[in-house]
Coordinates of C-alpha atoms in Angstrom, one line a residue:
X9 CA 0.0 -0.1 0.1
X10 CA 1.5 3.4 -0.9
X11 CA 1.7 6.3 1.5
X12 CA -1.6 8.0 -0.1
X13 CA -3.7 4.9 -0.8
X14 CA -7.0 3.9 0.7
X15 CA -8.2 0.5 0.4
X16 CA -11.8 -0.5 0.7
X17 CA -12.7 -4.1 0.7
X18 CA -16.1 -5.8 0.9
X19 CA -15.7 -8.9 3.2
X20 CA -17.6 -11.4 5.3
X21 CA -17.1 -11.5 9.1
X22 CA -15.0 -14.7 8.3
X23 CA -12.6 -12.8 6.3
X24 CA -12.8 -9.9 8.7
X25 CA -11.7 -11.9 11.6
X26 CA -8.8 -13.4 9.7
X27 CA -6.9 -10.3 10.7
X28 CA -6.0 -8.8 14.0
X29 CA -7.7 -5.7 15.5
X30 CA -7.2 -3.3 18.5
X31 CA -9.4 -0.5 19.7
X32 CA -6.9 2.3 20.7
X33 CA -6.9 3.7 24.2
X34 CA -8.1 7.2 23.0
X35 CA -11.5 5.8 21.4
X36 CA -14.6 5.9 23.2
X37 CA -15.4 2.6 25.3
X38 CA -17.8 0.2 24.4
X39 CA -21.5 1.4 25.0
X40 CA -23.9 -1.3 23.1
X41 CA -24.3 -3.2 26.5
X42 CA -25.2 -0.3 28.3
X43 CA -27.1 -1.5 31.5
X44 CA -28.4 1.9 32.6
X45 CA -32.1 2.2 32.1
X46 CA -31.7 5.5 30.4
X47 CA -29.4 3.9 27.9
X48 CA -30.5 2.0 24.8
X49 CA -27.5 -0.5 24.7
X50 CA -29.2 -3.7 25.3
X51 CA -31.6 -2.8 22.7
X52 CA -29.0 -2.3 20.2
X53 CA -27.3 -5.5 20.8
X54 CA -30.8 -7.4 20.6
X55 CA -31.6 -5.5 17.3
X56 CA -28.2 -6.1 15.9
X57 CA -29.0 -10.1 16.5
X58 CA -32.7 -10.1 15.6
X59 CA -31.8 -8.2 12.3
X60 CA -29.5 -10.8 11.2
X61 CA -31.6 -13.5 12.6
X62 CA -34.4 -12.1 10.3
X63 CA -32.2 -12.5 7.2
X64 CA -30.9 -15.7 8.1
X65 CA -34.7 -17.0 8.4
X66 CA -35.1 -16.0 4.8
X67 CA -32.5 -18.6 3.6
X68 CA -33.4 -21.7 1.6
X69 CA -31.3 -24.9 1.0
X70 CA -29.6 -23.3 -2.0
X71 CA -29.6 -19.6 -1.3
X72 CA -29.2 -17.3 1.7
X73 CA -29.4 -13.6 1.3
X74 CA -26.4 -11.5 2.6
X75 CA -26.8 -8.8 5.4
X76 CA -24.7 -5.8 5.6
X77 CA -23.9 -4.3 9.1
X78 CA -22.0 -1.3 8.1
X79 CA -18.5 0.4 7.7
X80 CA -15.3 0.1 9.7
X81 CA -12.2 2.3 9.5
X82 CA -8.8 0.8 10.3
X83 CA -5.2 1.7 10.1
X84 CA -2.4 -1.0 9.7
X85 CA 0.1 -0.9 12.7
X86 CA 3.6 -2.2 12.8
X87 CA 2.9 -5.4 14.3
X88 CA 0.3 -6.8 11.8
X89 CA -2.7 -5.3 14.0
X90 CA -5.3 -3.0 12.6
X91 CA -6.0 0.1 14.9
X92 CA -10.0 0.2 14.7
X93 CA -11.0 3.8 14.4
X94 CA -14.6 3.6 13.5
X95 CA -16.9 0.5 13.8
X96 CA -15.8 -0.5 17.3
X97 CA -19.5 -1.3 18.5
X98 CA -20.5 -3.6 15.5
X99 CA -17.0 -5.2 15.5
X100 CA -17.0 -5.8 19.4
X101 CA -20.5 -6.9 19.2
X102 CA -19.9 -9.5 16.4
X103 CA -16.7 -10.7 18.2
X104 CA -18.8 -11.2 21.5
X105 CA -21.2 -13.1 19.3
X106 CA -18.5 -15.5 18.2
X107 CA -17.4 -16.1 21.9
X108 CA -21.0 -16.7 23.0
X109 CA -21.7 -19.1 20.2
X110 CA -18.6 -21.0 21.0
X111 CA -19.4 -21.0 24.7
X112 CA -23.2 -22.2 23.9
X113 CA -21.8 -25.0 21.6
X114 CA -19.4 -26.2 24.2
X115 CA -22.2 -26.6 26.7
X116 CA -24.2 -28.5 24.3
X117 CA -21.2 -30.8 23.8
X118 CA -19.5 -31.9 20.5
X119 CA -16.7 -30.5 18.6
X120 CA -16.2 -26.9 17.7
X121 CA -15.8 -25.7 14.1
X122 CA -12.0 -24.8 13.5
X123 CA -13.1 -21.7 11.8
X124 CA -14.8 -20.5 15.0
X125 CA -11.8 -21.1 17.3
X126 CA -9.4 -19.4 14.7
X127 CA -11.9 -16.2 14.5
X128 CA -11.5 -15.8 18.1
X129 CA -7.9 -16.3 18.7
X130 CA -4.8 -17.3 16.5
X131 CA -1.1 -17.1 16.2
X132 CA 0.8 -14.7 13.8
X133 CA 4.4 -14.7 12.7
X134 CA 6.2 -11.5 11.8
X135 CA 8.9 -11.1 9.2
X136 CA 11.6 -11.9 11.7
X137 CA 9.9 -15.2 12.4
X138 CA 8.6 -14.3 16.0
X139 CA 5.4 -16.0 16.4
X140 CA 2.6 -14.5 18.7
X141 CA -0.5 -15.9 19.9
X142 CA -3.1 -13.2 20.1
X143 CA -6.8 -12.7 20.2
X144 CA -8.5 -11.3 17.1
X145 CA -9.7 -8.3 19.1
X146 CA -8.2 -6.4 21.7
X147 CA -9.4 -3.2 23.5
X148 CA -6.9 -0.9 25.0
X149 CA -9.0 1.7 27.0
X150 CA -8.1 1.5 30.8
X151 CA -11.5 0.8 32.1
X152 CA -12.1 -2.2 30.1
X153 CA -10.2 -4.2 32.8
X154 CA -9.1 -6.9 30.4
X155 CA -12.6 -8.4 30.5
X156 CA -12.7 -8.8 26.6
X157 CA -9.9 -11.2 26.9
X158 CA -11.8 -13.1 29.7
X159 CA -14.8 -13.7 27.2
X160 CA -12.3 -14.7 24.6
X161 CA -10.7 -17.3 26.5
X162 CA -14.1 -18.6 27.3
X163 CA -14.2 -17.6 31.1
X164 CA -17.5 -15.9 30.9
X165 CA -19.0 -17.5 34.0
X166 CA -16.0 -16.2 36.1
X167 CA -15.7 -12.7 34.5
X168 CA -16.8 -10.0 36.7
X169 CA -19.8 -7.7 35.7
X170 CA -19.4 -4.9 38.1
X171 CA -16.9 -2.2 37.9
X172 CA -16.3 0.3 35.3
X173 CA -18.9 1.5 32.5
X174 CA -17.0 -0.7 30.0
X175 CA -16.8 -3.8 32.2
X176 CA -20.7 -3.6 32.9
X177 CA -21.5 -3.0 29.1
X178 CA -19.3 -5.8 27.8
X179 CA -21.0 -8.0 30.4
X180 CA -24.2 -6.8 29.6
X181 CA -23.6 -7.4 25.9
X182 CA -22.4 -11.0 26.4
X183 CA -25.5 -11.8 28.6
X184 CA -27.8 -10.2 26.2
X185 CA -26.1 -12.4 23.4
X186 CA -26.3 -15.6 25.3
X187 CA -30.1 -14.9 26.2
X188 CA -30.8 -14.4 22.7
X189 CA -29.1 -17.7 21.5
X190 CA -30.9 -19.6 24.3
X191 CA -34.4 -18.1 23.4
X192 CA -33.9 -18.5 19.9
X193 CA -32.3 -22.1 19.5
X194 CA -32.9 -23.7 22.7
X195 CA -30.8 -26.9 22.9
X196 CA -30.7 -27.3 19.2
X197 CA -27.0 -27.6 18.4
X198 CA -27.7 -28.1 14.7
X199 CA -29.7 -25.0 14.5
X200 CA -27.1 -22.9 16.3
X201 CA -24.4 -24.3 13.9
X202 CA -26.6 -23.3 10.9
X203 CA -26.9 -19.7 12.4
X204 CA -23.2 -19.5 13.1
X205 CA -22.5 -20.6 9.3
X206 CA -25.0 -17.8 8.1
X207 CA -23.4 -15.2 10.3
X208 CA -19.7 -15.9 9.3
X209 CA -20.3 -16.3 5.7
X210 CA -23.1 -14.1 4.7
X211 CA -22.8 -11.2 7.3
X212 CA -20.7 -8.6 5.7
X213 CA -18.9 -5.3 6.4
X214 CA -17.0 -2.8 4.4
X215 CA -13.5 -2.3 5.8
X216 CA -11.7 0.9 4.9
X217 CA -7.9 0.6 5.5
X218 CA -6.1 3.9 5.5
X219 CA -2.1 4.6 5.6
X220 CA -2.2 6.9 8.6
X221 CA -4.2 7.5 11.9
X222 CA -4.8 11.1 10.7
X223 CA -6.4 9.9 7.5
X224 CA -8.3 7.3 9.3
X225 CA -9.7 10.0 11.6
X226 CA -10.8 12.1 8.7
X227 CA -12.5 9.2 7.0
X228 CA -14.4 8.7 10.5
X229 CA -15.5 12.3 10.5
X230 CA -16.7 12.0 6.9
X231 CA -18.7 8.9 7.5
X232 CA -20.4 10.4 10.9
X233 CA -20.6 14.2 10.4
X234 CA -24.3 13.8 10.3
X235 CA -24.5 11.9 13.5
X236 CA -25.0 8.5 11.8
X237 CA -24.5 6.2 15.0
X238 CA -22.6 8.6 16.9
X239 CA -23.5 11.9 18.7
X240 CA -21.6 15.3 18.7
X241 CA -19.7 14.4 21.9
X242 CA -18.2 11.4 20.2
X243 CA -17.4 13.4 17.0
X244 CA -16.1 16.3 18.9
X245 CA -13.5 13.8 20.6
X246 CA -12.6 12.7 17.3
X247 CA -12.0 16.2 16.1
X248 CA -9.7 17.0 18.8
X249 CA -7.7 13.9 18.3
X250 CA -7.6 14.8 14.5
X251 CA -6.0 18.1 15.4
X252 CA -3.8 17.0 18.3
X253 CA -0.1 16.3 18.0
X254 CA 1.0 12.7 18.5
X255 CA 2.7 13.4 21.8
X256 CA -0.5 15.0 23.2
X257 CA -2.7 11.8 22.6
X258 CA -2.0 10.3 26.0
X259 CA -2.9 13.3 28.0
X260 CA -5.8 14.2 25.7
X261 CA -7.2 10.6 26.1
X262 CA -6.8 11.1 30.0
X263 CA -8.4 14.5 30.1
X264 CA -11.3 13.3 27.8
X265 CA -11.9 10.4 30.0
X266 CA -12.1 12.4 33.1
X267 CA -14.5 14.8 31.9
X268 CA -17.0 12.1 30.6
X269 CA -16.6 10.1 33.8
X270 CA -17.5 13.3 35.7
X271 CA -20.9 13.5 33.8
X272 CA -21.6 9.8 33.7
X273 CA -21.0 9.5 37.4
X274 CA -23.9 11.5 38.3
X275 CA -26.2 10.0 35.8
X276 CA -26.0 13.1 33.5
X277 CA -26.0 13.3 29.5
X278 CA -22.9 14.3 28.0
X279 CA -24.7 16.0 25.2
X280 CA -26.7 18.2 27.4
X281 CA -23.5 19.2 29.4
X282 CA -21.9 20.2 26.1
X283 CA -25.1 22.1 24.9
X284 CA -25.2 24.0 28.2
X285 CA -21.4 24.6 28.4
X286 CA -21.5 26.2 24.8
X287 CA -24.6 28.3 25.7
X288 CA -22.9 29.7 28.9
X289 CA -19.6 30.2 27.1
X290 CA -20.4 31.7 23.9
X291 CA -22.9 34.3 22.5
X292 CA -25.3 31.5 21.2
X293 CA -29.1 31.7 21.5
X294 CA -31.1 28.8 22.9
X295 CA -32.0 27.7 19.4
X296 CA -28.9 25.6 19.3
X297 CA -30.0 22.0 19.0
X298 CA -27.9 19.0 20.3
X299 CA -27.7 17.6 16.7
X300 CA -26.5 20.9 15.5
X301 CA -23.5 21.1 18.0
X302 CA -20.9 19.3 15.8
X303 CA -21.5 21.6 12.8
X304 CA -21.2 24.7 15.0
X305 CA -17.8 23.6 16.2
X306 CA -16.7 22.8 12.6
X307 CA -17.8 26.4 11.7
X308 CA -16.3 28.2 14.8
X309 CA -12.6 26.9 15.5
X310 CA -11.6 30.4 16.0
X311 CA -13.9 30.9 19.0
X312 CA -13.0 27.6 20.8
X313 CA -9.4 27.1 19.9
X314 CA -10.2 23.4 19.4
X315 CA -8.2 23.0 16.0
X316 CA -5.1 24.8 17.3
X317 CA -5.0 24.0 20.7
X318 CA -7.2 20.9 21.3
X319 CA -5.8 19.9 24.5
X320 CA -6.1 23.2 26.2
X321 CA -9.8 23.3 25.0
X322 CA -10.3 19.7 26.3
X323 CA -8.9 21.0 29.8
X324 CA -11.3 23.9 29.8
X325 CA -14.2 21.5 28.9
X326 CA -12.9 19.2 31.7
X327 CA -13.0 22.0 34.2
X328 CA -16.6 22.8 33.1
X329 CA -17.6 19.1 33.6
X330 CA -16.3 18.9 37.1
X331 CA -18.3 21.8 38.0
X332 CA -21.4 20.6 36.3
X333 CA -21.1 17.1 38.1
X334 CA -20.9 19.1 41.4
X335 CA -24.2 21.2 40.4
X336 CA -25.9 17.9 39.8
X337 CA -25.1 16.9 43.4
X338 CA -26.3 20.2 44.8
X339 CA -22.9 21.5 45.3
X340 CA -21.2 24.6 44.1
X341 CA -18.2 24.5 41.7
X342 CA -15.7 23.6 44.3
X343 CA -17.8 20.7 45.5
X344 CA -19.0 22.3 48.8
X345 CA -22.6 22.0 49.7
X346 CA -24.8 24.8 48.0
X347 CA -28.4 25.2 49.6
X348 CA -29.7 27.1 46.6
X349 CA -28.6 24.5 44.1
X350 CA -29.7 21.6 46.4
X351 CA -33.1 23.4 46.7
X352 CA -33.5 23.7 43.2
X353 CA -33.0 20.2 42.7
X354 CA -35.8 19.3 45.1
X355 CA -38.0 21.8 43.2
X356 CA -37.1 20.9 39.7
X357 CA -36.8 17.1 40.0
X358 CA -34.4 15.1 37.6
X359 CA -35.5 16.7 34.2
X360 CA -35.1 20.5 34.9
X361 CA -31.4 21.4 34.3
X362 CA -31.4 24.6 32.4
X363 CA -30.4 26.8 35.4
X364 CA -26.9 24.8 35.2
X365 CA -26.0 27.2 32.2
X366 CA -26.2 30.1 34.7
X367 CA -24.2 28.3 37.3
X368 CA -21.6 27.4 34.8
X369 CA -21.4 31.1 33.5
X370 CA -21.1 32.4 37.2
X371 CA -18.6 29.8 38.6
X372 CA -15.9 32.4 38.4
X373 CA -17.9 34.5 41.2
X374 CA -16.4 34.6 44.9
X375 CA -18.2 32.2 46.9
X376 CA -20.6 34.5 48.9
X377 CA -21.8 35.9 45.5
X378 CA -22.0 32.6 44.0
X379 CA -24.4 31.5 47.0
X380 CA -26.6 34.5 46.3
X381 CA -26.7 33.5 42.6
X382 CA -27.8 30.1 43.6
X383 CA -30.5 31.4 45.9
X384 CA -31.8 33.7 43.1
X385 CA -31.9 30.9 40.6
X386 CA -34.0 28.7 43.1
X387 CA -36.6 31.7 43.6
X388 CA -36.9 32.6 39.8
X389 CA -37.3 28.9 39.1
X390 CA -40.0 28.3 41.5
X391 CA -41.8 31.4 40.2
X392 CA -41.4 30.5 36.5
X393 CA -42.8 26.8 37.5
X394 CA -45.8 28.0 39.6
X395 CA -46.8 30.6 37.0
X396 CA -46.6 27.9 34.2
X397 CA -44.0 29.8 32.2
X398 CA -42.9 27.6 29.2
X399 CA -39.5 26.0 29.4
X400 CA -38.4 27.3 26.1
X401 CA -39.3 30.9 27.4
X402 CA -37.3 30.5 30.7
X403 CA -34.4 28.7 29.0
X404 CA -34.1 31.8 26.7
X405 CA -34.0 34.2 29.6
X406 CA -31.4 31.9 31.5
X407 CA -29.0 31.9 28.1
X408 CA -29.5 35.7 28.0
X409 CA -28.6 35.9 31.7
X410 CA -25.6 33.7 31.3
X411 CA -24.2 36.0 28.6
X412 CA -24.4 38.9 30.9
X413 CA -23.1 37.0 34.0
X414 CA -19.8 36.0 32.2
X415 CA -18.4 39.5 32.7
X416 CA -20.2 40.5 36.0
X417 CA -17.9 41.3 38.9
X418 CA -18.5 41.9 42.7
X419 CA -19.0 45.6 42.0
X420 CA -21.9 45.2 39.5
X421 CA -23.4 41.9 41.0
X422 CA -26.2 43.7 42.7
X423 CA -27.4 45.3 39.5
X424 CA -27.4 42.0 37.6
X425 CA -29.6 40.6 40.3
X426 CA -32.0 43.4 40.2
X427 CA -32.2 43.5 36.4
X428 CA -32.4 39.8 35.8
X429 CA -34.1 38.3 38.9
X430 CA -36.0 41.0 40.9
X431 CA -37.4 42.6 37.7
X432 CA -38.7 39.3 36.5
X433 CA -40.2 38.4 39.9
X434 CA -41.9 41.8 39.8
X435 CA -43.3 41.2 36.3
X436 CA -44.7 37.9 37.3
X437 CA -46.1 38.8 40.7
X438 CA -49.7 39.1 39.4
X439 CA -49.6 35.7 38.0
X440 CA -47.7 34.2 40.9
X441 CA -50.2 35.4 43.5
X442 CA -53.3 34.3 41.3
X443 CA -51.7 30.8 40.9
X444 CA -51.0 30.2 44.5
X445 CA -54.2 31.5 45.7
X446 CA -56.0 29.1 43.4
X447 CA -53.5 26.3 44.0
X448 CA -54.5 22.8 44.3
X449 CA -52.5 19.7 45.3
X450 CA -53.3 18.1 42.1
X451 CA -52.0 21.0 40.2
X452 CA -48.3 20.2 41.0
X453 CA -46.3 16.8 41.1
X454 CA -45.9 15.4 44.5
X455 CA -42.2 16.4 44.8
X456 CA -42.9 20.0 43.8
X457 CA -45.8 20.3 46.3
X458 CA -43.6 19.0 49.0
X459 CA -41.0 21.4 48.1
X460 CA -43.5 24.1 48.4
X461 CA -44.8 23.4 51.7
X462 CA -41.6 22.5 53.1
X463 CA -39.9 25.8 52.0
X464 CA -42.9 27.9 53.8
X465 CA -42.6 25.8 56.9
X466 CA -38.6 26.1 56.9
X467 CA -38.8 30.0 56.3
X468 CA -41.0 30.5 59.4
X469 CA -38.6 28.2 61.4
X470 CA -35.5 30.3 60.2
X471 CA -37.4 33.5 61.0
X472 CA -38.2 32.4 64.4
X473 CA -35.1 30.4 65.7
X474 CA -32.2 31.4 63.0
X475 CA -29.8 29.3 61.4
X476 CA -28.9 25.8 62.4
X477 CA -27.5 22.4 60.8
X478 CA -31.1 21.1 60.7
X479 CA -33.0 24.3 59.8
X480 CA -30.5 25.1 57.1
X481 CA -31.4 22.0 55.0
X482 CA -34.7 21.9 53.1
X483 CA -34.0 18.2 52.6
X484 CA -34.5 17.7 56.3
X485 CA -38.3 19.2 55.7
X486 CA -38.9 17.2 52.6
X487 CA -37.6 13.9 54.0
X488 CA -39.8 10.8 54.1
X489 CA -39.9 11.3 57.8
X490 CA -42.7 13.9 57.3
X491 CA -45.9 14.1 55.5
X492 CA -48.1 16.4 53.8
X493 CA -51.1 16.4 56.0
X494 CA -54.7 17.2 54.8
X495 CA -56.2 19.0 57.7
X496 CA -59.6 18.0 56.3
X497 CA -58.8 14.4 55.3
X498 CA -59.5 13.0 52.0
X499 CA -61.4 10.2 53.8
X500 CA -62.4 12.1 56.9
X501 CA -64.5 10.0 59.4
X502 CA -68.2 11.0 60.1
X503 CA -67.3 13.2 63.3
X504 CA -64.8 15.1 61.2
X505 CA -67.3 15.9 58.3
X506 CA -69.9 16.7 60.7
X507 CA -67.7 19.2 62.5
X508 CA -66.4 20.6 59.2
X509 CA -69.8 21.1 57.7
X510 CA -71.0 21.8 54.0
X511 CA -68.5 20.8 51.5
X512 CA -66.9 18.1 53.7
X513 CA -66.3 15.9 50.8
X514 CA -65.5 18.6 48.2
X515 CA -62.3 17.7 46.5
X516 CA -61.8 21.3 45.6
X517 CA -61.7 22.1 49.3
X518 CA -59.6 19.0 50.5
X519 CA -56.9 19.4 47.7
X520 CA -56.5 23.3 48.4
X521 CA -53.2 24.5 49.3
X522 CA -54.9 26.2 52.4
X523 CA -55.8 22.6 53.7
X524 CA -52.4 21.4 53.7
X525 CA -49.5 21.5 56.3
X526 CA -46.2 19.7 57.0
X527 CA -46.2 17.5 60.0
X528 CA -44.1 14.5 61.3
X529 CA -45.2 11.2 60.1
X530 CA -45.3 9.9 63.5
X531 CA -47.8 12.6 64.7
X532 CA -49.8 12.2 61.3
X533 CA -50.2 8.3 62.2
X534 CA -51.7 9.3 65.6
X535 CA -54.3 11.7 64.5
X536 CA -55.4 9.7 61.6
X537 CA -58.5 11.2 60.0
X538 CA -60.4 12.5 63.0
X539 CA -62.0 15.8 63.6
X540 CA -60.0 19.0 63.6
X541 CA -60.7 19.8 67.3
X542 CA -59.0 16.6 68.0
X543 CA -56.1 16.9 65.4
X544 CA -55.0 20.2 66.9
X545 CA -53.6 18.6 69.8
X546 CA -51.3 16.7 67.7
X547 CA -50.5 19.7 65.7
X548 CA -49.2 21.2 68.9
X549 CA -46.8 18.5 69.4
X550 CA -44.9 19.3 66.1
X551 CA -41.3 20.7 65.9
X552 CA -42.4 23.0 63.1
X553 CA -43.6 26.4 64.5
X554 CA -46.0 26.9 61.6
X555 CA -47.7 23.7 62.4
X556 CA -47.8 24.3 66.1
X557 CA -49.4 27.7 65.4
X558 CA -52.2 26.3 63.2
X559 CA -54.8 26.7 65.7
X560 CA -53.1 28.6 68.6
X561 CA -50.5 31.2 68.4
X562 CA -50.5 32.6 72.0
X563 CA -49.2 29.4 73.5
X564 CA -45.9 29.9 71.3
X565 CA -45.2 33.5 72.4
X566 CA -42.1 33.9 74.6
X567 CA -41.5 37.5 75.2
X568 CA -42.2 40.9 74.2
X569 CA -39.8 41.8 71.4
X570 CA -37.8 38.6 71.0
X571 CA -37.3 37.1 67.4
X572 CA -39.9 33.9 68.2
X573 CA -42.6 36.4 69.4
X574 CA -42.2 38.8 66.5
X575 CA -42.6 35.7 64.1
X576 CA -45.4 34.1 65.9
X577 CA -47.3 37.5 65.9
X578 CA -47.0 37.6 62.2
X579 CA -48.8 34.4 61.8
X580 CA -52.5 33.5 61.8
X581 CA -54.2 30.8 63.2
X582 CA -57.6 28.9 63.1
X583 CA -59.3 27.4 66.2
X584 CA -62.0 26.3 64.1
X585 CA -61.8 24.8 60.5
X586 CA -64.5 25.5 57.9
X587 CA -64.6 26.2 54.1
X588 CA -64.1 29.9 55.1
X589 CA -61.0 29.0 57.1
X590 CA -59.5 27.0 54.2
X591 CA -59.9 30.0 52.1
X592 CA -58.5 32.4 54.6
X593 CA -55.6 30.3 55.4
X594 CA -54.8 29.8 51.5
X595 CA -54.7 33.6 51.3
X596 CA -52.5 33.8 54.1
X597 CA -50.0 31.1 52.7
X598 CA -50.1 32.9 49.4
X599 CA -49.1 36.2 51.1
X600 CA -46.3 34.3 53.1
X601 CA -45.0 32.5 49.9
X602 CA -44.5 36.2 48.6
X603 CA -42.2 37.0 51.3
X604 CA -40.5 33.5 50.9
X605 CA -39.8 33.7 47.4
X606 CA -39.1 37.5 47.2
X607 CA -42.1 38.4 45.1
X608 CA -44.0 41.8 45.5
X609 CA -47.6 41.2 46.7
X610 CA -50.2 42.1 44.1
X611 CA -53.6 41.3 45.7
X612 CA -55.6 43.5 43.7
X613 CA -55.0 41.3 40.8
X614 CA -57.0 38.6 42.4
X615 CA -61.1 38.8 42.0
X616 CA -62.8 39.1 45.2

């Protein structure tokens, strides 16, 4: 092969595995066996085998249709081993399938086909006459832990399944293949042999062989530049290696692995991180889609420096990934607990992460200002969610704020907060007040309702008693040890209904925010569904001041001007419980919520 030649060959799996391959250590790991329920790796392995089997079933005694599984890109090494640059998922799955078929045939008894054994491992002799026994496929990335060799040696039963992502995925893929073979062929050894014969003789690939790694990487980019089989994160990695110097490969590989490990470790999606990083770092609008990210990189090398200094760019991305992973755990960029971020996670659940863009843009701020930023984000996110602000609208606002925040310093931070957060809350105050005054429990997801009631309860405690380890953590209020109590129970007993009066079974009343409070689970069990006049005895035993004051504030007064007394005097209480009281308490909680989330009170917007 001349220096510039590229050789393309159409070949069967039998021919493919007459040569030796290695997956270089800088390539992405095996993902088709992904066991994470959010992944689709197991489905990909099943689909791969099912598609082949469908074609196999169309075979007759004299004819069998061929089945094409795709293209692989390789570069010949000095040791007669091909570097596998593209097509690792298909090649590795095919190799694992051969190993699984061999193991299944061994369990069924009888001799193995000579071809099968040689497709898994063989010897090669170099020009100096040195013979080396090796497996047909070797993976070099560190977290594979040598497990592919264990499957190749026939040690599947003893091979570990727990460990790194690659170890889990390879194990998951092997187990999926064995299950497919068992389900499809049972103990019919002859049928399994026929399937093996079809697999190795009629399943085909196109192998593209290049003279250099750089040329192989460029062909990889050409094949995948529209995301066929790979996403922008994989393509970006390839782009960085394509522009890196040879001596940078090892460090670049380490940096890239570190940044992706950070994201995977917290169950996040690398592509979402990459999109949020770009929106936080460059002047892009939120119309940038994940499937357009790679095209953006190709068009903007001057902004990122990924072509001239790929390693430096990767290190910046790594630092951002580390901060992003901390945010996902409710911490600040340095890894310290951050109440505003933790609370926003309790509010937003697992799906709402757009505010991470603003956190990424503000991670340069001193710790006190970053804490204020996190608290402001929590408040505005709650206002947006309660008022039903569409996600695309508040994402756009977050992107605009992130662009401004990149240049914000200590001197102009207060102005930024006023312009971005306080102004937005003021504009939504009318809608916020109305939404809370009309709120019913079934208007919100359970975790968000728990956040709302817990946050108000925590606020009253902090006003009265000040900061402490237990009161500072909202999670201590939202935890499973506490319940959301329906003051008028959904299945109230006859005495409770009689005492409440009209509409005692009206769901609009029962599910009203005014009819809900936070109480310890142990107390809630003891008061059951009895009448209000009995329940309030249990409320008085709660550690939460707002709950203790539900029916009587006088008992909680301590002095004349102390902090607890001032807080209690600002609360309202309800010695009796009727429809009118439910409505009055809902109005009280709505006004209180405006103080909690720093929203101006606009009562005149609410019809009488």
